mmCIF file of C-alpha atoms in Angstrom:
data_model
loop_
_atom_site.group_PDB
_atom_site.id
_atom_site.type_symbol
_atom_site.label_atom_id
_atom_site.label_comp_id
_atom_site.label_asym_id
_atom_site.label_seq_id
_atom_site.Cartn_x
_atom_site.Cartn_y
_atom_site.Cartn_z
ATOM 1 C CA MET A 56 34.900 7.443 -15.594
ATOM 2 C CA GLU A 57 34.548 6.938 -19.295
ATOM 3 C CA ASN A 58 31.432 8.611 -20.765
ATOM 4 C CA ILE A 59 28.944 6.115 -21.955
ATOM 5 C CA ASN A 60 25.688 6.905 -23.993
ATOM 6 C CA GLU A 61 23.165 4.668 -22.557
ATOM 7 C CA LYS A 62 21.884 4.908 -18.949
ATOM 8 C CA LEU A 63 21.150 1.990 -16.419
ATOM 9 C CA SER A 64 18.664 2.087 -13.825
ATOM 10 C CA CYS A 65 19.728 1.232 -10.399
ATOM 11 C CA LEU A 66 18.107 -0.179 -7.010
ATOM 12 C CA VAL A 67 20.272 -0.139 -4.021
ATOM 13 C CA VAL A 68 19.182 -2.819 -1.281
ATOM 14 C CA ASP A 69 20.895 -2.640 1.759
ATOM 15 C CA ASP A 70 19.593 -2.634 5.309
ATOM 16 C CA GLU A 71 22.226 -0.237 6.648
ATOM 17 C CA GLN A 72 21.662 3.557 5.797
ATOM 18 C CA PRO A 73 25.349 4.504 5.880
ATOM 19 C CA ALA A 74 26.150 1.942 2.957
ATOM 20 C CA GLN A 75 23.004 3.298 0.962
ATOM 21 C CA TRP A 76 24.349 6.879 1.165
ATOM 22 C CA VAL A 77 27.617 5.821 -0.024
ATOM 23 C CA LEU A 78 26.336 3.972 -2.957
ATOM 24 C CA THR A 79 23.520 6.685 -3.743
ATOM 25 C CA SER A 80 26.124 9.385 -3.706
ATOM 26 C CA TYR A 81 28.361 7.148 -6.033
ATOM 27 C CA ILE A 82 25.380 6.882 -8.514
ATOM 28 C CA SER A 83 24.253 10.612 -8.440
ATOM 29 C CA GLU A 84 28.030 11.415 -9.346
ATOM 30 C CA THR A 85 27.780 9.025 -12.332
ATOM 31 C CA SER A 86 26.113 10.581 -15.522
ATOM 32 C CA ASN A 87 25.236 7.132 -16.834
ATOM 33 C CA LEU A 88 23.445 5.628 -13.943
ATOM 34 C CA GLU A 89 19.960 6.413 -12.712
ATOM 35 C CA LEU A 90 18.640 5.807 -9.086
ATOM 36 C CA LYS A 91 15.245 4.431 -8.886
ATOM 37 C CA ALA A 92 14.842 3.456 -5.585
ATOM 38 C CA CYS A 93 16.371 2.439 -2.132
ATOM 39 C CA ALA A 94 15.460 -0.671 -0.240
ATOM 40 C CA PHE A 95 16.184 -2.011 3.147
ATOM 41 C CA ASP A 96 15.203 -5.758 2.902
ATOM 42 C CA ALA A 97 14.385 -8.090 0.106
ATOM 43 C CA MET A 98 10.625 -7.960 0.286
ATOM 44 C CA GLU A 99 10.723 -4.048 -0.178
ATOM 45 C CA ALA A 100 13.088 -4.438 -3.175
ATOM 46 C CA LEU A 101 10.734 -6.927 -4.722
ATOM 47 C CA GLU A 102 8.013 -4.420 -4.295
ATOM 48 C CA VAL A 103 10.053 -1.841 -6.148
ATOM 49 C CA MET A 104 11.019 -4.138 -8.855
ATOM 50 C CA LYS A 105 7.295 -4.817 -9.637
ATOM 51 C CA ASN A 106 6.942 -1.139 -10.404
ATOM 52 C CA HIS A 107 10.256 -0.202 -12.049
ATOM 53 C CA SER A 108 12.270 -1.717 -14.540
ATOM 54 C CA ILE A 109 15.677 -2.327 -12.873
ATOM 55 C CA ASP A 110 19.013 -2.766 -14.874
ATOM 56 C CA LEU A 111 21.398 -2.697 -12.156
ATOM 57 C CA LEU A 112 20.976 -4.120 -8.819
ATOM 58 C CA PHE A 113 23.188 -3.061 -5.943
ATOM 59 C CA LEU A 114 22.616 -5.739 -3.469
ATOM 60 C CA ASP A 115 23.650 -6.478 0.184
ATOM 61 C CA ILE A 116 23.750 -10.345 0.732
ATOM 62 C CA ASN A 117 23.431 -10.468 4.811
ATOM 63 C CA LEU A 118 19.499 -9.005 4.714
ATOM 64 C CA PRO A 119 17.052 -9.272 7.150
ATOM 65 C CA GLY A 120 14.193 -12.046 6.432
ATOM 66 C CA LEU A 121 15.286 -13.154 2.912
ATOM 67 C CA ASN A 122 18.916 -12.681 2.362
ATOM 68 C CA GLY A 123 20.338 -11.247 -0.993
ATOM 69 C CA LEU A 124 21.202 -14.851 -2.501
ATOM 70 C CA GLU A 125 17.360 -16.015 -1.533
ATOM 71 C CA MET A 126 15.969 -12.870 -3.085
ATOM 72 C CA LEU A 127 17.723 -13.682 -6.415
ATOM 73 C CA ASP A 128 16.547 -17.193 -6.463
ATOM 74 C CA THR A 129 12.868 -15.715 -6.092
ATOM 75 C CA LEU A 130 13.261 -13.538 -9.437
ATOM 76 C CA GLU A 131 11.898 -15.029 -12.678
ATOM 77 C CA PHE A 132 14.076 -12.538 -14.881
ATOM 78 C CA GLN A 133 17.305 -11.033 -13.065
ATOM 79 C CA PRO A 134 18.707 -7.862 -13.608
ATOM 80 C CA MET A 135 22.507 -7.408 -13.372
ATOM 81 C CA VAL A 136 23.827 -7.526 -10.060
ATOM 82 C CA ILE A 137 26.754 -6.134 -8.065
ATOM 83 C CA PHE A 138 26.884 -7.613 -4.434
ATOM 84 C CA THR A 139 28.040 -5.270 -1.577
ATOM 85 C CA THR A 140 28.842 -6.985 1.649
ATOM 86 C CA ALA A 141 30.913 -6.585 4.675
ATOM 87 C CA TYR A 142 31.782 -10.290 4.583
ATOM 88 C CA ALA A 143 34.159 -11.568 1.943
ATOM 89 C CA ALA A 144 33.308 -15.222 2.950
ATOM 90 C CA TYR A 145 30.076 -14.896 1.038
ATOM 91 C CA ALA A 146 31.970 -14.589 -2.337
ATOM 92 C CA ALA A 147 32.320 -18.299 -3.161
ATOM 93 C CA ASP A 148 28.286 -18.660 -2.528
ATOM 94 C CA SER A 149 27.776 -15.721 -5.059
ATOM 95 C CA PHE A 150 29.693 -17.211 -8.109
ATOM 96 C CA GLU A 151 26.984 -19.343 -9.168
ATOM 97 C CA TYR A 152 24.657 -16.190 -9.628
ATOM 98 C CA ASN A 153 26.718 -14.918 -12.573
ATOM 99 C CA VAL A 154 27.082 -11.916 -10.945
ATOM 100 C CA VAL A 155 28.838 -8.767 -12.216
ATOM 101 C CA ASP A 156 31.233 -7.912 -9.369
ATOM 102 C CA TYR A 157 31.482 -8.524 -5.726
ATOM 103 C CA LEU A 158 32.107 -5.391 -3.708
ATOM 104 C CA VAL A 159 33.400 -5.614 -0.116
ATOM 105 C CA LYS A 160 32.551 -2.654 2.358
ATOM 106 C CA PRO A 161 33.383 -0.040 2.768
ATOM 107 C CA VAL A 162 32.989 0.556 -1.095
ATOM 108 C CA THR A 163 35.499 2.739 -2.600
ATOM 109 C CA ARG A 164 35.025 5.056 -5.584
ATOM 110 C CA GLN A 165 37.786 3.080 -7.730
ATOM 111 C CA HIS A 166 36.191 -0.526 -7.141
ATOM 112 C CA PHE A 167 32.353 1.311 -7.538
ATOM 113 C CA ASP A 168 33.787 2.579 -10.901
ATOM 114 C CA ARG A 169 35.344 -0.626 -11.834
ATOM 115 C CA ALA A 170 32.309 -2.960 -11.193
ATOM 116 C CA VAL A 171 29.953 -0.068 -13.125
ATOM 117 C CA MET A 172 32.197 -0.380 -16.164
ATOM 118 C CA ARG A 173 31.756 -4.311 -16.185
ATOM 119 C CA ALA A 174 27.839 -3.847 -16.008
ATOM 120 C CA PHE A 175 28.051 -1.830 -19.179
ATOM 121 C CA GLU A 176 29.921 -4.549 -20.677
ATOM 122 C CA LYS A 177 27.850 -7.135 -19.898
ATOM 123 C CA ALA A 178 24.710 -4.709 -20.711
ATOM 124 C CA ARG A 179 26.091 -4.655 -24.171
ATOM 125 C CA LEU A 180 26.520 -8.401 -24.462
ATOM 126 C CA ARG A 181 23.136 -8.996 -23.213
ATOM 127 C CA GLU A 182 21.951 -6.793 -26.117
ATOM 128 C CA VAL A 183 23.651 -8.642 -28.577
ATOM 129 C CA THR A 184 22.846 -12.107 -27.180
ATOM 130 C CA ALA A 185 19.090 -10.832 -27.062
ATOM 131 C CA ASN A 186 19.196 -9.617 -30.723
ATOM 132 C CA THR A 187 20.417 -13.220 -31.604
ATOM 133 C CA ASP A 188 17.942 -14.995 -29.776
ATOM 134 C CA THR A 189 15.040 -13.185 -31.072
ATOM 135 C CA ARG A 190 16.121 -14.686 -34.480
ATOM 136 C CA TYR A 191 17.397 -18.088 -33.128
ATOM 137 C CA PRO A 192 15.609 -18.951 -30.214
ATOM 138 C CA THR A 193 17.394 -21.510 -27.610
ATOM 139 C CA THR A 194 15.993 -24.849 -28.402
ATOM 140 C CA SER A 195 18.755 -27.110 -26.758
ATOM 141 C CA LEU A 196 21.163 -27.137 -23.881
ATOM 142 C CA GLU A 197 24.533 -28.748 -23.431
ATOM 143 C CA LEU A 198 25.091 -30.341 -20.242
ATOM 144 C CA ASN A 199 28.411 -30.941 -18.585
ATOM 145 C CA LEU A 200 28.585 -34.579 -17.211
ATOM 146 C CA GLY A 201 31.971 -34.195 -15.761
ATOM 147 C CA GLY A 202 34.385 -35.448 -18.466
ATOM 148 C CA SER A 203 31.735 -35.243 -21.276
ATOM 149 C CA THR A 204 28.760 -33.513 -22.502
ATOM 150 C CA GLU A 205 25.335 -34.057 -23.666
ATOM 151 C CA THR A 206 22.893 -32.013 -25.617
ATOM 152 C CA VAL A 207 19.106 -32.004 -24.674
ATOM 153 C CA GLU A 208 15.990 -30.363 -26.387
ATOM 154 C CA THR A 209 14.877 -27.907 -23.789
ATOM 155 C CA GLU A 210 11.294 -28.947 -24.892
ATOM 156 C CA ASN A 211 11.692 -32.379 -23.640
ATOM 157 C CA ILE A 212 13.291 -31.236 -20.137
ATOM 158 C CA VAL A 213 10.223 -31.870 -17.559
ATOM 159 C CA TYR A 214 12.117 -30.097 -14.570
ATOM 160 C CA LEU A 215 15.462 -29.651 -12.937
ATOM 161 C CA GLN A 216 16.375 -30.412 -9.258
ATOM 162 C CA SER A 217 19.492 -29.272 -7.230
ATOM 163 C CA TYR A 218 21.641 -31.921 -6.086
ATOM 164 C CA GLY A 219 24.556 -30.510 -4.127
ATOM 165 C CA ASN A 220 26.900 -29.420 -6.652
ATOM 166 C CA TYR A 221 25.004 -31.005 -9.345
ATOM 167 C CA VAL A 222 21.408 -30.736 -10.971
ATOM 168 C CA LYS A 223 19.447 -33.495 -11.815
ATOM 169 C CA VAL A 224 17.693 -32.830 -15.354
ATOM 170 C CA PHE A 225 14.753 -34.952 -15.611
ATOM 171 C CA LEU A 226 13.460 -35.589 -19.243
ATOM 172 C CA GLU A 227 10.235 -37.594 -20.117
ATOM 173 C CA ASN A 228 11.808 -41.204 -19.945
ATOM 174 C CA ARG A 229 15.174 -40.433 -17.977
ATOM 175 C CA MET A 230 17.292 -38.439 -15.768
ATOM 176 C CA ILE A 231 20.648 -36.762 -16.356
ATOM 177 C CA LEU A 232 23.162 -35.536 -13.680
ATOM 178 C CA ALA A 233 24.799 -32.446 -14.678
ATOM 179 C CA THR A 234 27.887 -30.816 -13.064
ATOM 180 C CA SER A 235 26.175 -27.241 -12.738
ATOM 181 C CA THR A 236 23.954 -25.362 -10.560
ATOM 182 C CA THR A 237 20.081 -24.852 -11.177
ATOM 183 C CA HIS A 238 20.768 -20.784 -11.502
ATOM 184 C CA GLN A 239 23.659 -21.166 -14.126
ATOM 185 C CA LEU A 240 21.290 -23.778 -16.138
ATOM 186 C CA LEU A 241 18.262 -21.422 -15.676
ATOM 187 C CA SER A 242 20.214 -18.597 -17.417
ATOM 188 C CA GLN A 243 20.355 -20.693 -20.565
ATOM 189 C CA LEU A 244 16.734 -21.877 -20.840
ATOM 190 C CA PRO A 245 14.113 -20.166 -22.673
ATOM 191 C CA GLN A 246 12.708 -17.922 -20.209
ATOM 192 C CA LYS A 247 9.316 -18.015 -21.096
ATOM 193 C CA SER A 248 9.160 -21.562 -21.043
ATOM 194 C CA PHE A 249 10.970 -22.261 -17.631
ATOM 195 C CA LEU A 250 9.779 -21.122 -14.103
ATOM 196 C CA ARG A 251 11.788 -21.419 -10.684
ATOM 197 C CA ILE A 252 9.444 -22.558 -8.028
ATOM 198 C CA HIS A 253 11.821 -23.315 -5.276
ATOM 199 C CA LYS A 254 15.154 -23.004 -4.425
ATOM 200 C CA SER A 255 15.742 -26.466 -5.740
ATOM 201 C CA PHE A 256 13.168 -26.674 -8.700
ATOM 202 C CA ILE A 257 12.976 -25.299 -11.889
ATOM 203 C CA VAL A 258 9.747 -26.466 -14.126
ATOM 204 C CA ASN A 259 9.110 -26.590 -17.713
ATOM 205 C CA ARG A 260 5.797 -24.854 -17.896
ATOM 206 C CA LYS A 261 4.725 -27.189 -20.896
ATOM 207 C CA TYR A 262 4.545 -30.123 -18.455
ATOM 208 C CA ILE A 263 2.578 -28.527 -15.728
ATOM 209 C CA LYS A 264 -0.808 -30.277 -15.112
ATOM 210 C CA ALA A 265 -2.100 -28.801 -12.095
ATOM 211 C CA TYR A 266 -0.806 -26.500 -9.233
ATOM 212 C CA SER A 267 -2.065 -24.999 -6.107
ATOM 213 C CA ASN A 268 -0.529 -22.578 -3.715
ATOM 214 C CA ASN A 269 2.048 -25.182 -2.027
ATOM 215 C CA SER A 270 2.706 -27.455 -5.155
ATOM 216 C CA VAL A 271 2.774 -27.955 -8.772
ATOM 217 C CA VAL A 272 2.250 -31.118 -10.762
ATOM 218 C CA ALA A 273 5.069 -31.314 -13.489
ATOM 219 C CA GLY A 274 4.676 -34.758 -15.657
ATOM 220 C CA LYS A 275 4.054 -37.411 -13.115
ATOM 221 C CA GLU A 276 5.692 -35.575 -10.453
ATOM 222 C CA LYS A 277 4.304 -33.220 -7.541
ATOM 223 C CA LEU A 278 7.069 -30.767 -6.558
ATOM 224 C CA PRO A 279 6.907 -28.282 -3.886
ATOM 225 C CA ILE A 280 6.726 -24.534 -4.297
ATOM 226 C CA GLY A 281 9.078 -22.454 -1.860
ATOM 227 C CA ILE A 282 7.156 -19.968 0.512
ATOM 228 C CA SER A 283 9.154 -17.060 -0.940
ATOM 229 C CA TYR A 284 8.356 -18.332 -4.390
ATOM 230 C CA ARG A 285 4.491 -18.544 -3.985
ATOM 231 C CA GLN A 286 3.495 -15.099 -4.841
ATOM 232 C CA SER A 287 5.679 -15.108 -7.940
ATOM 233 C CA VAL A 288 4.946 -18.622 -9.226
ATOM 234 C CA VAL A 289 0.994 -18.064 -8.814
ATOM 235 C CA THR A 290 1.112 -14.840 -10.567
ATOM 236 C CA ALA A 291 3.168 -16.180 -13.409
ATOM 237 C CA LEU A 292 0.613 -19.253 -13.719
ATOM 238 C CA ASN A 293 -2.209 -17.275 -13.759
ATOM 239 C CA GLN A 294 -0.998 -15.077 -16.593
#
């Protein structure tokens, strides 16, 4: 594999020990990767991520309890992700999460190296984008309306709601139906301003008037907090 100067810190999440062994072996043999930890389920992985900065997540989808996709939905800041699974049928569901790659078990060294190279390419792009965003913060969002587009100011978005293959974007005085997913739009929104509170809802912190362990009042609407999001949402709002 091509020698690259920077290192990526890695977390392996898989409920099968043999699958962990394969990935940790590949990681240990790759000088530009650093293994931080292994986890057998999503909750264990989330605990690891509280204590370690993770650049690259090797994530099985079919996990006990929260599956891999549901785990990503709980994250306010998503690291780069390489899905590893025995089920190719999950590939379509994973596309909306903007993952680096999708590896079907058993994972070969050739496919592992290809995925890691893509991760480094994405890491470099993220660095350039981050530097750009520091100087020019994202203040608008271009919405695909299926045949046309509309640009809205992010500060005017109260909340977003998943609606099948669409997203309802609620402004102060109207609603726009966009062709997208909440996950795709969240990646384009200012991270400090927006918070995912449920698999189906993303809220602009500016419009949060009150909250409890179960719900958030955003603008004039009372929105539910998903059980799997409760701890991260309450922690974020208490900061």
